Amino acid sequence: MTLQYALELIGTFVFAISGALAVREREHDLFGAGFTGFITAIGGGTLRDVLLDAHPLVWIGDIYFLYAILLGILAAFIFPNFLSRLRKTFFLFDTLGIGFFTVLGVEKALSLGVRPEIAAIMGMFTAVMGGVIRDTLTNEIPILFRKEIYASACLAGAILYLVLNYFGLSREWNMLLSISTVISIRLIAMKYKLSLPRLD
Amino acid sequence: MTLQYALELIGTFVFAISGALAVREREHDLFGAGFTGFITAIGGGTLRDVLLDAHPLVWIGDIYFLYAILLGILAAFIFPNFLSRLRKTFFLFDTLGIGFFTVLGVEKALSLGVRPEIAAIMGMFTAVMGGVIRDTLTNEIPILFRKEIYASACLAGAILYLVLNYFGLSREWNMLLSISTVISIRLIAMKYKLSLPRLD
Amino acid sequence: MTLQYALELIGTFVFAISGALAVREREHDLFGAGFTGFITAIGGGTLRDVLLDAHPLVWIGDIYFLYAILLGILAAFIFPNFLSRLRKTFFLFDTLGIGFFTVLGVEKALSLGVRPEIAAIMGMFTAVMGGVIRDTLTNEIPILFRKEIYASACLAGAILYLVLNYFGLSREWNMLLSISTVISIRLIAMKYKLSLPRLD
């Protein structure tokens, strides 16, 4: 098992926790929370692969992703208070997750032969569209459209990865730098309540 | 024409009625109601087949499904009061429909070679995602997230079908038992207002 | 570069403007507005091609569509007041766009070998589903379900195109007539506040 594969499973696990807990304040039952965790975990990568016609989808071709999701949902059911606190205090799961999945999505798209511009969009989609689908289903304004810098941090990280890749930086350093960039932008934006200007 | 094919067309017809009538209290015009019936009828199976890369989609490859939908919409337009009463009093169309389409979705997924765990999810998706897409488009909280047991009944029926299938029960008996299970869970949950516990 | 290709790029450009400006009254930042423009521009054609399994998707296979979208978003950012006024006063972009994309969607579907009934639906989807996805993501009631005649104008134009095509009218005249029909129905409906009857 490579490090990347382990990270993918962990990222999926973490997104499932984040999704299941996201509806905690709402009136959802356990099934609704589990469904939300599932959608959050698979949504972005599924959209990417459907758009790029990359079949079988990751979670359909490799059952361990489903098990990672079920474990994440189970963890959210058993330790809701502890995990909610982690989530709220540190934006932990979500921020790590979007950084990692942005780069993963870019790489997958590039490996399928699309142009870098498309790969950048696919990286962002991989990271944020699971949450967008979750928010849409639960009638929330998708996090993408709320004030703080979120998806634009992913897009910035995706573009950085493509630029560094173009200049021949090794994959390991590139992943580290690009993921850190997404996470840093997101954390700084949250801390100082930074947002992009509005259209007016 | 086999019995199963006839049932599929009838199920599609019934889902179209259910969808067209679901927006009756809202301000939708005839086109909006027809569109809603269409989406409700094709949504679940379409999502399943797009995720599993099974083309052509059922309703694109076989025009009779479109005709069944148009007939269902027409019926909803001509007998709205009679059909609404049936729908409300007996939860008739929707409950029969989700039972039948759960099993159908499981079978289709298995026939495409996926693992049983994935087939169970696809069975539930086939049954409920048409309604979920409909509710999302019309800005309702999807029925999946409301209090009563709904999608979880489908998942239970799908898992039962897979277990009985594993133990070699004949397809006819298995369909009968699994569909009845979905319908019974749903009706009992509605009657006694049962719901799964909440996450808290 | 053929006339049709130029029109497709212009139509995409115009839909991106329309989408980016559609969220102007809301609290979206520049990224949210750009994302909305992007989804509006690609949504309908993407849905059509995913349903018909036509890969690569137009905007993935031909990067000029992405550039047309970025130009449209940029125009919306630089001239928001001027373009908003055009949009509101004349329903200009949206109405031209849905007429043109209806016919384009019908032709693409026919070229992929589906039946005319399916091609009519695909024409309508191409024209309106980008806006529907946009409205769903931003928690608006999709324009499809609001009172005025909108998607039904597209469906009427699509059916007209198919009928005239069946009777052998030349493609140029057919496009002109069918697109004009969509635009005329839409404009007349807006002017006289016409709507289809409700289901009751």
Coordinates of N, CA, C and O in Angstrom, one line a residue, chain B residues 20-21 24 26-33 35-36 38-39 46 50 53 55 57 59-60 63 66-67 76-77 80 136-139, chain C residues 50-53 114-115 117-118 121-122 124-125 129 132 136 139-142 144-148 151-152 155 196-200:
Chain B
A20 N -45.6 14.5 -10.8 CA -46.4 15.6 -11.3 C -47.3 16.1 -10.2 O -47.6 17.3 -10.1
L21 N -47.8 15.2 -9.4 CA -48.8 15.7 -8.3 C -48.0 16.2 -7.1 O -48.6 17.0 -6.3
R24 N -48.3 19.9 -6.7 CA -49.6 20.5 -6.9 C -49.9 21.7 -6.0 O -50.6 22.6 -6.5
R26 N -48.0 23.8 -5.1 CA -47.1 24.9 -5.4 C -47.6 25.7 -6.6 O -48.6 25.3 -7.2
E27 N -46.9 26.7 -7.0 CA -47.4 27.6 -8.1 C -47.0 27.1 -9.4 O -46.9 27.9 -10.4
H28 N -46.6 25.9 -9.6 CA -46.1 25.4 -10.9 C -47.2 25.4 -11.9 O -48.4 25.0 -11.6
D29 N -46.8 25.7 -13.2 CA -47.8 25.5 -14.2 C -47.7 24.1 -14.8 O -47.0 23.3 -14.3
L30 N -48.5 23.8 -15.8 CA -48.5 22.5 -16.3 C -47.2 22.0 -16.8 O -46.8 20.8 -16.5
F31 N -46.4 22.9 -17.4 CA -45.1 22.5 -17.8 C -44.2 22.1 -16.6 O -43.5 21.1 -16.7
G32 N -44.2 22.9 -15.6 CA -43.4 22.6 -14.4 C -43.8 21.3 -13.8 O -43.0 20.5 -13.4
A33 N -45.1 21.0 -13.7 CA -45.6 19.8 -13.2 C -45.2 18.6 -14.0 O -44.7 17.5 -13.5
F35 N -42.6 18.5 -16.1 CA -41.1 18.4 -15.9 C -40.8 17.6 -14.6 O -39.9 16.8 -14.6
T36 N -41.5 18.0 -13.6 CA -41.3 17.4 -12.3 C -41.6 15.9 -12.3 O -40.9 15.0 -11.8
F38 N -41.5 14.0 -15.0 CA -40.4 13.4 -15.8 C -39.1 13.2 -15.0 O -38.6 12.0 -15.0
I39 N -38.7 14.2 -14.2 CA -37.5 14.0 -13.4 C -37.6 13.0 -12.4 O -36.7 12.2 -12.1
T46 N -31.5 7.1 -13.9 CA -30.5 7.8 -14.7 C -29.2 8.0 -13.9 O -28.1 7.7 -14.4
V50 N -25.6 6.5 -15.0 CA -24.5 7.4 -15.3 C -23.3 7.0 -14.4 O -22.1 6.9 -14.8
D53 N -21.9 3.9 -15.7 CA -21.5 4.0 -17.1 C -22.3 3.0 -18.0 O -21.7 2.3 -18.9
H55 N -24.7 2.7 -20.7 CA -25.4 3.5 -21.8 C -25.8 2.6 -22.9 O -25.2 1.5 -23.1
L57 N -28.9 5.1 -21.6 CA -29.8 5.2 -20.5 C -31.1 4.5 -20.9 O -31.5 4.6 -22.0
W59 N -34.3 5.2 -20.6 CA -35.3 6.0 -21.3 C -34.8 6.5 -22.6 O -35.6 7.0 -23.4
I60 N -33.5 6.5 -22.8 CA -33.0 7.0 -24.1 C -33.0 5.8 -25.1 O -33.3 6.0 -26.3
I63 N -37.9 4.0 -26.2 CA -38.8 5.1 -26.2 C -40.1 4.9 -25.4 O -40.8 5.8 -25.0
L66 N -40.5 6.8 -22.2 CA -40.9 8.2 -22.4 C -42.4 8.3 -22.5 O -43.1 9.1 -22.0
Y67 N -43.0 7.3 -23.3 CA -44.4 7.3 -23.5 C -45.1 7.0 -22.2 O -46.2 7.6 -21.9
A76 N -52.1 12.7 -14.6 CA -52.1 13.6 -13.5 C -52.9 14.9 -13.9 O -53.5 15.6 -13.0
F77 N -52.8 15.3 -15.2 CA -53.4 16.5 -15.6 C -55.0 16.3 -15.7 O -55.7 17.2 -15.4
P80 N -56.5 15.0 -11.6 CA -55.6 15.4 -10.5 C -56.3 15.1 -9.1 O -55.6 14.7 -8.2
T136 N -34.9 18.7 -4.6 CA -33.9 19.7 -4.6 C -34.2 20.8 -5.6 O -34.0 22.0 -5.3
L137 N -34.7 20.4 -6.8 CA -35.0 21.4 -7.8 C -36.1 22.3 -7.3 O -36.1 23.5 -7.7
T138 N -37.1 21.8 -6.6 CA -38.2 22.6 -6.2 C -38.0 23.2 -4.8 O -38.9 23.7 -4.1
N139 N -36.7 23.2 -4.3 CA -36.3 23.8 -3.1 C -37.0 23.3 -1.8 O -37.2 24.0 -0.9
Chain C
V50 N -23.4 14.2 -20.9 CA -23.3 13.1 -20.0 C -24.4 12.1 -20.2 O -24.2 10.9 -20.1
L51 N -25.6 12.6 -20.4 CA -26.8 11.7 -20.6 C -26.6 10.8 -21.8 O -27.0 9.7 -21.9
L52 N -26.0 11.5 -22.9 CA -25.9 10.8 -24.2 C -24.5 10.1 -24.3 O -24.2 9.5 -25.3
D53 N -23.7 10.2 -23.2 CA -22.4 9.5 -23.2 C -21.5 10.1 -24.4 O -20.8 9.3 -25.0
V114 N -30.0 9.5 -31.6 CA -31.2 9.2 -30.7 C -32.5 9.5 -31.5 O -32.5 10.2 -32.5
R115 N -33.6 9.1 -31.0 CA -34.9 9.4 -31.6 C -35.3 10.8 -31.5 O -34.8 11.5 -30.5
E117 N -37.9 12.3 -30.3 CA -38.5 12.6 -29.0 C -37.4 13.0 -28.0 O -37.6 13.9 -27.2
I118 N -36.4 12.1 -28.0 CA -35.3 12.3 -27.1 C -34.5 13.6 -27.5 O -34.1 14.4 -26.6
I121 N -36.1 16.7 -26.1 CA -35.8 16.9 -24.7 C -34.4 17.4 -24.5 O -34.1 18.3 -23.7
M122 N -33.4 16.8 -25.3 CA -32.0 17.2 -25.2 C -31.9 18.7 -25.6 O -31.0 19.4 -25.0
M124 N -34.1 21.1 -25.3 CA -34.6 21.9 -24.1 C -33.5 21.9 -23.0 O -33.2 22.9 -22.4
F125 N -33.0 20.7 -22.7 CA -32.0 20.6 -21.6 C -30.8 21.5 -21.9 O -30.3 22.2 -21.0
M129 N -31.0 23.9 -18.8 CA -30.5 23.2 -17.5 C -29.3 23.9 -16.9 O -29.1 23.8 -15.7
V132 N -31.0 26.2 -14.7 CA -31.6 25.4 -13.6 C -30.6 25.0 -12.5 O -30.8 25.1 -11.3
T136 N -30.5 26.2 -8.7 CA -30.6 25.2 -7.6 C -29.4 25.4 -6.7 O -29.6 25.4 -5.5
N139 N -29.9 28.3 -4.4 CA -31.2 28.2 -3.6 C -32.3 29.1 -4.1 O -33.1 29.5 -3.3
E140 N -32.3 29.3 -5.4 CA -33.5 30.0 -6.0 C -34.4 29.0 -6.5 O -34.0 27.9 -6.9
I141 N -35.7 29.3 -6.6 CA -36.6 28.5 -7.4 C -36.2 28.6 -8.9 O -36.1 29.6 -9.4
P142 N -35.8 27.4 -9.5 CA -35.4 27.5 -10.8 C -36.4 28.2 -11.8 O -37.6 28.1 -11.6
L144 N -37.3 27.6 -14.5 CA -38.2 26.7 -15.1 C -39.5 26.6 -14.4 O -40.6 26.3 -15.0
F145 N -39.5 26.8 -13.1 CA -40.7 26.6 -12.3 C -41.4 27.9 -12.0 O -42.4 27.9 -11.4
R146 N -40.8 29.0 -12.5 CA -41.5 30.3 -12.2 C -42.6 30.4 -13.3 O -42.7 29.6 -14.2
K147 N -43.3 31.5 -13.1 CA -44.6 31.6 -13.9 C -44.4 31.7 -15.4 O -45.2 31.1 -16.1
E148 N -43.5 32.5 -15.8 CA -43.5 32.8 -17.3 C -43.1 31.6 -18.1 O -42.4 30.7 -17.7
A151 N -39.0 27.3 -20.4 CA -38.5 26.1 -21.0 C -39.5 25.5 -22.0 O -39.1 24.9 -23.0
S152 N -40.8 25.8 -21.9 CA -41.8 25.3 -22.8 C -41.6 26.0 -24.2 O -41.9 25.4 -25.2
L155 N -39.0 23.9 -25.8 CA -39.5 22.7 -26.2 C -40.3 22.9 -27.5 O -40.2 22.1 -28.5
L196 N -48.6 29.3 -18.8 CA -49.4 28.1 -19.0 C -50.4 28.0 -17.8 O -50.1 28.5 -16.8
P197 N -51.5 27.3 -18.0 CA -52.4 27.1 -16.9 C -51.8 26.3 -15.8 O -50.8 25.6 -16.1
R198 N -52.3 26.4 -14.6 CA -51.8 25.6 -13.5 C -52.5 24.3 -13.4 O -53.6 24.2 -13.9
L199 N -51.9 23.4 -12.7 CA -52.5 22.1 -12.4 C -53.4 22.2 -11.2 O -52.9 22.4 -10.1
D200 N -54.8 22.2 -11.4 CA -55.6 22.2 -10.2 C -57.0 21.7 -10.5 O -57.1 20.9 -11.5

